[in-house]
């Protein structure tokens, strides 16, 4: 992702969160070495308000995870109403659905940055889709109800207790 962004002058910033330790990790060194001066590495940020502001004001949330399940950072980006740019795989497609533009590799991502990144209409469409996807699939009480139904079917849940008995979050 860093290489694809850095291969041309973008007149934008790419902010990459996380601890990069080039002396300890050769991959981290490759990432840092491939970055243009438009890529910013602020380190790991755990402050919820700061991360929320980054999500809110970003043009895209870029999600490169290639394996896994329901990634919390991707769900949080949807909840923040971020347009998403995600690696094209079944996990990301299930979570983001039509809130994302998908890429399959460096060349496809570079082409997106070159041709489509500045399309304001697409960004707004993806932001609206993100909010809709989050509300349809990732509201905590709905998730609890789904777990309750599953546990009841499996015979592992006392039906006298329901998620209305649980504290709200």
PDB file of C-alpha atoms in Angstrom:
ATOM      1  CA  UNK A   1       0.000   0.000   0.000  1.00  0.00           C
ATOM      2  CA  UNK A   2       2.822   2.378   0.854  1.00  0.00           C
ATOM      3  CA  UNK A   3       4.634   1.588  -2.405  1.00  0.00           C
ATOM      4  CA  UNK A   4       1.469   2.069  -4.467  1.00  0.00           C
ATOM      5  CA  UNK A   5       0.807   5.430  -2.847  1.00  0.00           C
ATOM      6  CA  UNK A   6       4.430   6.531  -3.043  1.00  0.00           C
ATOM      7  CA  UNK A   7       5.050   5.742  -6.720  1.00  0.00           C
ATOM      8  CA  UNK A   8       3.681   9.144  -7.774  1.00  0.00           C
ATOM      9  CA  UNK A   9       3.297  12.575  -6.247  1.00  0.00           C
ATOM     10  CA  UNK A  10      -0.222  12.652  -4.739  1.00  0.00           C
ATOM     11  CA  UNK A  11      -0.404  16.060  -3.023  1.00  0.00           C
ATOM     12  CA  UNK A  12      -2.085  14.179  -0.186  1.00  0.00           C
ATOM     13  CA  UNK A  13      -0.850  12.409   2.936  1.00  0.00           C
ATOM     14  CA  UNK A  14      -1.061   8.726   3.707  1.00  0.00           C
ATOM     15  CA  UNK A  15      -1.051   8.157   7.460  1.00  0.00           C
ATOM     16  CA  UNK A  16       0.127   4.690   8.496  1.00  0.00           C
ATOM     17  CA  UNK A  17      -0.541   3.758  12.105  1.00  0.00           C
ATOM     18  CA  UNK A  18       1.509   1.194  13.975  1.00  0.00           C
ATOM     19  CA  UNK A  19       4.905   0.704  15.520  1.00  0.00           C
ATOM     20  CA  UNK A  20       7.546   0.299  12.852  1.00  0.00           C
ATOM     21  CA  UNK A  21      10.865  -1.022  14.137  1.00  0.00           C
ATOM     22  CA  UNK A  22      13.270  -1.022  11.166  1.00  0.00           C
ATOM     23  CA  UNK A  23      16.245  -2.204  13.228  1.00  0.00           C
ATOM     24  CA  UNK A  24      14.323  -5.234  14.492  1.00  0.00           C
ATOM     25  CA  UNK A  25      12.092  -6.082  11.551  1.00  0.00           C
ATOM     26  CA  UNK A  26      13.313  -6.228   7.933  1.00  0.00           C
ATOM     27  CA  UNK A  27       9.751  -5.908   6.606  1.00  0.00           C
ATOM     28  CA  UNK A  28       9.266  -2.684   8.570  1.00  0.00           C
ATOM     29  CA  UNK A  29      12.497  -1.375   7.049  1.00  0.00           C
ATOM     30  CA  UNK A  30      11.206  -2.169   3.538  1.00  0.00           C
ATOM     31  CA  UNK A  31       7.954  -0.340   4.221  1.00  0.00           C
ATOM     32  CA  UNK A  32       9.733   2.720   5.594  1.00  0.00           C
ATOM     33  CA  UNK A  33      12.269   2.726   2.744  1.00  0.00           C
ATOM     34  CA  UNK A  34       9.518   2.581   0.118  1.00  0.00           C
ATOM     35  CA  UNK A  35       7.650   5.577   1.531  1.00  0.00           C
ATOM     36  CA  UNK A  36       7.650   8.966  -0.147  1.00  0.00           C
ATOM     37  CA  UNK A  37       7.713  12.168   1.873  1.00  0.00           C
ATOM     38  CA  UNK A  38       3.894  12.186   1.653  1.00  0.00           C
ATOM     39  CA  UNK A  39       3.631   9.124   3.933  1.00  0.00           C
ATOM     40  CA  UNK A  40       3.441   9.823   7.648  1.00  0.00           C
ATOM     41  CA  UNK A  41       4.262   7.235  10.324  1.00  0.00           C
ATOM     42  CA  UNK A  42       3.041   8.668  13.672  1.00  0.00           C
ATOM     43  CA  UNK A  43       3.428   5.338  15.475  1.00  0.00           C
ATOM     44  CA  UNK A  44       0.729   3.389  17.248  1.00  0.00           C
ATOM     45  CA  UNK A  45      -2.148   5.555  18.462  1.00  0.00           C
ATOM     46  CA  UNK A  46      -4.416   4.139  21.131  1.00  0.00           C
ATOM     47  CA  UNK A  47      -6.334   7.293  22.043  1.00  0.00           C
ATOM     48  CA  UNK A  48      -9.907   6.609  20.913  1.00  0.00           C
ATOM     49  CA  UNK A  49     -10.643  10.287  20.233  1.00  0.00           C
ATOM     50  CA  UNK A  50      -7.534  10.758  18.094  1.00  0.00           C
ATOM     51  CA  UNK A  51      -8.205   7.597  16.075  1.00  0.00           C
ATOM     52  CA  UNK A  52     -11.828   8.663  15.712  1.00  0.00           C
ATOM     53  CA  UNK A  53     -10.766  12.062  14.368  1.00  0.00           C
ATOM     54  CA  UNK A  54      -8.377  10.418  11.913  1.00  0.00           C
ATOM     55  CA  UNK A  55     -11.188   8.199  10.667  1.00  0.00           C
ATOM     56  CA  UNK A  56     -13.678  11.055  10.468  1.00  0.00           C
ATOM     57  CA  UNK A  57     -11.403  13.379   8.507  1.00  0.00           C
ATOM     58  CA  UNK A  58      -9.735  10.804   6.273  1.00  0.00           C
ATOM     59  CA  UNK A  59     -10.665  10.457   2.636  1.00  0.00           C
ATOM     60  CA  UNK A  60     -10.401   6.664   2.862  1.00  0.00           C
ATOM     61  CA  UNK A  61      -9.676   4.135   5.529  1.00  0.00           C
ATOM     62  CA  UNK A  62      -7.171   1.799   3.858  1.00  0.00           C
ATOM     63  CA  UNK A  63      -7.448  -1.795   5.056  1.00  0.00           C
ATOM     64  CA  UNK A  64      -4.829  -4.217   3.806  1.00  0.00           C
ATOM     65  CA  UNK A  65      -5.620  -7.250   5.945  1.00  0.00           C
ATOM     66  CA  UNK A  66      -5.701 -10.358   3.790  1.00  0.00           C
ATOM     67  CA  UNK A  67      -6.891 -13.019   6.224  1.00  0.00           C
ATOM     68  CA  UNK A  68      -9.085 -13.258   9.246  1.00  0.00           C
ATOM     69  CA  UNK A  69     -12.676 -12.656  10.084  1.00  0.00           C
ATOM     70  CA  UNK A  70     -14.552  -9.619  11.236  1.00  0.00           C
ATOM     71  CA  UNK A  71     -11.711  -7.166  11.797  1.00  0.00           C
ATOM     72  CA  UNK A  72     -12.564  -4.657  14.551  1.00  0.00           C
ATOM     73  CA  UNK A  73     -10.720  -1.747  12.913  1.00  0.00           C
ATOM     74  CA  UNK A  74     -12.675  -2.261   9.698  1.00  0.00           C
ATOM     75  CA  UNK A  75     -15.981  -2.373  11.599  1.00  0.00           C
ATOM     76  CA  UNK A  76     -15.007   0.780  13.513  1.00  0.00           C
ATOM     77  CA  UNK A  77     -14.177   2.530  10.235  1.00  0.00           C
ATOM     78  CA  UNK A  78     -17.639   1.662   8.924  1.00  0.00           C
ATOM     79  CA  UNK A  79     -19.191   2.967  12.129  1.00  0.00           C
ATOM     80  CA  UNK A  80     -17.309   6.234  11.658  1.00  0.00           C
ATOM     81  CA  UNK A  81     -18.731   6.508   8.145  1.00  0.00           C
ATOM     82  CA  UNK A  82     -15.379   6.105   6.389  1.00  0.00           C
ATOM     83  CA  UNK A  83     -15.092   5.304   2.743  1.00  0.00           C
ATOM     84  CA  UNK A  84     -13.028   2.116   2.674  1.00  0.00           C
ATOM     85  CA  UNK A  85     -10.245   0.964   0.388  1.00  0.00           C
ATOM     86  CA  UNK A  86      -9.721  -2.719   1.204  1.00  0.00           C
ATOM     87  CA  UNK A  87      -7.794  -5.738   0.052  1.00  0.00           C
ATOM     88  CA  UNK A  88     -10.100  -7.885  -2.081  1.00  0.00           C
ATOM     89  CA  UNK A  89     -10.894 -11.008  -0.063  1.00  0.00           C
ATOM     90  CA  UNK A  90     -13.990 -12.728   1.284  1.00  0.00           C
ATOM     91  CA  UNK A  91     -13.528 -11.458   4.837  1.00  0.00           C
ATOM     92  CA  UNK A  92     -13.282  -7.798   3.891  1.00  0.00           C
ATOM     93  CA  UNK A  93     -16.088  -8.139   1.360  1.00  0.00           C
ATOM     94  CA  UNK A  94     -18.392  -9.650   3.973  1.00  0.00           C
ATOM     95  CA  UNK A  95     -17.674  -6.869   6.467  1.00  0.00           C
ATOM     96  CA  UNK A  96     -17.539  -3.818   4.166  1.00  0.00           C
ATOM     97  CA  UNK A  97     -19.775  -4.920   1.286  1.00  0.00           C
ATOM     98  CA  UNK A  98     -20.508  -1.904  -0.929  1.00  0.00           C
ATOM     99  CA  UNK A  99     -18.812   0.556   1.440  1.00  0.00           C
ATOM    100  CA  UNK A 100     -15.429  -0.325  -0.062  1.00  0.00           C
ATOM    101  CA  UNK A 101     -13.411  -0.133  -3.206  1.00  0.00           C
ATOM    102  CA  UNK A 102     -11.376  -3.339  -3.415  1.00  0.00           C
ATOM    103  CA  UNK A 103      -7.839  -3.902  -4.648  1.00  0.00           C
ATOM    104  CA  UNK A 104      -5.985  -7.150  -5.258  1.00  0.00           C
ATOM    105  CA  UNK A 105      -2.386  -5.988  -5.302  1.00  0.00           C
ATOM    106  CA  UNK A 106       0.060  -3.134  -5.624  1.00  0.00           C
ATOM    107  CA  UNK A 107      -0.612  -2.483  -9.310  1.00  0.00           C
ATOM    108  CA  UNK A 108      -4.404  -2.299  -8.842  1.00  0.00           C
ATOM    109  CA  UNK A 109      -3.999  -0.036  -5.834  1.00  0.00           C
ATOM    110  CA  UNK A 110      -1.579   2.233  -7.669  1.00  0.00           C
ATOM    111  CA  UNK A 111      -4.037   2.472 -10.564  1.00  0.00           C
ATOM    112  CA  UNK A 112      -6.791   3.414  -8.100  1.00  0.00           C
ATOM    113  CA  UNK A 113      -4.621   6.166  -6.604  1.00  0.00           C
ATOM    114  CA  UNK A 114      -3.796   7.413 -10.122  1.00  0.00           C
ATOM    115  CA  UNK A 115      -7.299   7.403 -11.574  1.00  0.00           C
ATOM    116  CA  UNK A 116     -10.059   7.199  -8.979  1.00  0.00           C
ATOM    117  CA  UNK A 117      -8.807   8.392  -5.597  1.00  0.00           C
ATOM    118  CA  UNK A 118      -9.919  11.995  -6.138  1.00  0.00           C
ATOM    119  CA  UNK A 119     -13.456  11.108  -7.259  1.00  0.00           C
ATOM    120  CA  UNK A 120     -15.523  13.005  -4.663  1.00  0.00           C
ATOM    121  CA  UNK A 121     -18.799  11.387  -5.726  1.00  0.00           C
ATOM    122  CA  UNK A 122     -17.377   7.910  -5.156  1.00  0.00           C
ATOM    123  CA  UNK A 123     -16.064   8.896  -1.719  1.00  0.00           C
ATOM    124  CA  UNK A 124     -19.469  10.236  -0.674  1.00  0.00           C
ATOM    125  CA  UNK A 125     -21.218   7.112  -1.985  1.00  0.00           C
ATOM    126  CA  UNK A 126     -18.859   4.849  -0.038  1.00  0.00           C
ATOM    127  CA  UNK A 127     -19.280   6.924   3.138  1.00  0.00           C
ATOM    128  CA  UNK A 128     -23.060   6.611   2.953  1.00  0.00           C
ATOM    129  CA  UNK A 129     -22.739   2.888   2.280  1.00  0.00           C
ATOM    130  CA  UNK A 130     -20.396   2.537   5.277  1.00  0.00           C
ATOM    131  CA  UNK A 131     -22.939   4.037   7.646  1.00  0.00           C
ATOM    132  CA  UNK A 132     -25.693   1.875   6.184  1.00  0.00           C
ATOM    133  CA  UNK A 133     -23.600  -1.319   6.384  1.00  0.00           C
ATOM    134  CA  UNK A 134     -22.648  -0.609   9.985  1.00  0.00           C
ATOM    135  CA  UNK A 135     -26.268  -0.004  11.033  1.00  0.00           C
ATOM    136  CA  UNK A 136     -27.504  -3.111   9.222  1.00  0.00           C
ATOM    137  CA  UNK A 137     -24.931  -5.560  10.540  1.00  0.00           C
ATOM    138  CA  UNK A 138     -22.879  -4.314  13.469  1.00  0.00           C
ATOM    139  CA  UNK A 139     -25.169  -2.831  16.112  1.00  0.00           C
ATOM    140  CA  UNK A 140     -24.292  -4.484  19.414  1.00  0.00           C
ATOM    141  CA  UNK A 141     -27.870  -5.355  20.522  1.00  0.00           C
ATOM    142  CA  UNK A 142     -28.523  -7.024  17.163  1.00  0.00           C
ATOM    143  CA  UNK A 143     -25.336  -9.041  17.511  1.00  0.00           C
ATOM    144  CA  UNK A 144     -26.312 -10.111  21.031  1.00  0.00           C
ATOM    145  CA  UNK A 145     -29.709 -11.255  19.748  1.00  0.00           C
ATOM    146  CA  UNK A 146     -28.020 -13.321  17.052  1.00  0.00           C
ATOM    147  CA  UNK A 147     -25.770 -14.979  19.639  1.00  0.00           C
ATOM    148  CA  UNK A 148     -28.767 -15.611  21.876  1.00  0.00           C
ATOM    149  CA  UNK A 149     -30.664 -17.293  19.018  1.00  0.00           C
ATOM    150  CA  UNK A 150     -27.667 -19.435  18.198  1.00  0.00           C
ATOM    151  CA  UNK A 151     -27.197 -20.490  21.814  1.00  0.00           C
ATOM    152  CA  UNK A 152     -30.901 -21.268  22.214  1.00  0.00           C
ATOM    153  CA  UNK A 153     -30.806 -23.468  19.097  1.00  0.00           C
ATOM    154  CA  UNK A 154     -27.760 -25.252  20.453  1.00  0.00           C
ATOM    155  CA  UNK A 155     -29.485 -25.786  23.800  1.00  0.00           C
ATOM    156  CA  UNK A 156     -26.790 -23.831  25.629  1.00  0.00           C
ATOM    157  CA  UNK A 157     -28.865 -20.881  26.813  1.00  0.00           C
ATOM    158  CA  UNK A 158     -31.536 -20.539  29.487  1.00  0.00           C
ATOM    159  CA  UNK A 159     -34.479 -18.939  27.710  1.00  0.00           C
ATOM    160  CA  UNK A 160     -35.631 -17.288  30.922  1.00  0.00           C
ATOM    161  CA  UNK A 161     -32.781 -14.800  30.531  1.00  0.00           C
ATOM    162  CA  UNK A 162     -32.640 -12.571  27.483  1.00  0.00           C
ATOM    163  CA  UNK A 163     -30.368  -9.830  26.270  1.00  0.00           C
ATOM    164  CA  UNK A 164     -32.859  -7.356  27.768  1.00  0.00           C
ATOM    165  CA  UNK A 165     -31.462  -8.584  31.118  1.00  0.00           C
ATOM    166  CA  UNK A 166     -27.959  -7.626  30.044  1.00  0.00           C
ATOM    167  CA  UNK A 167     -26.474  -4.201  30.737  1.00  0.00           C
ATOM    168  CA  UNK A 168     -26.641  -1.812  27.792  1.00  0.00           C
ATOM    169  CA  UNK A 169     -23.433  -0.554  26.241  1.00  0.00           C
TER     170      UNK A 169
END
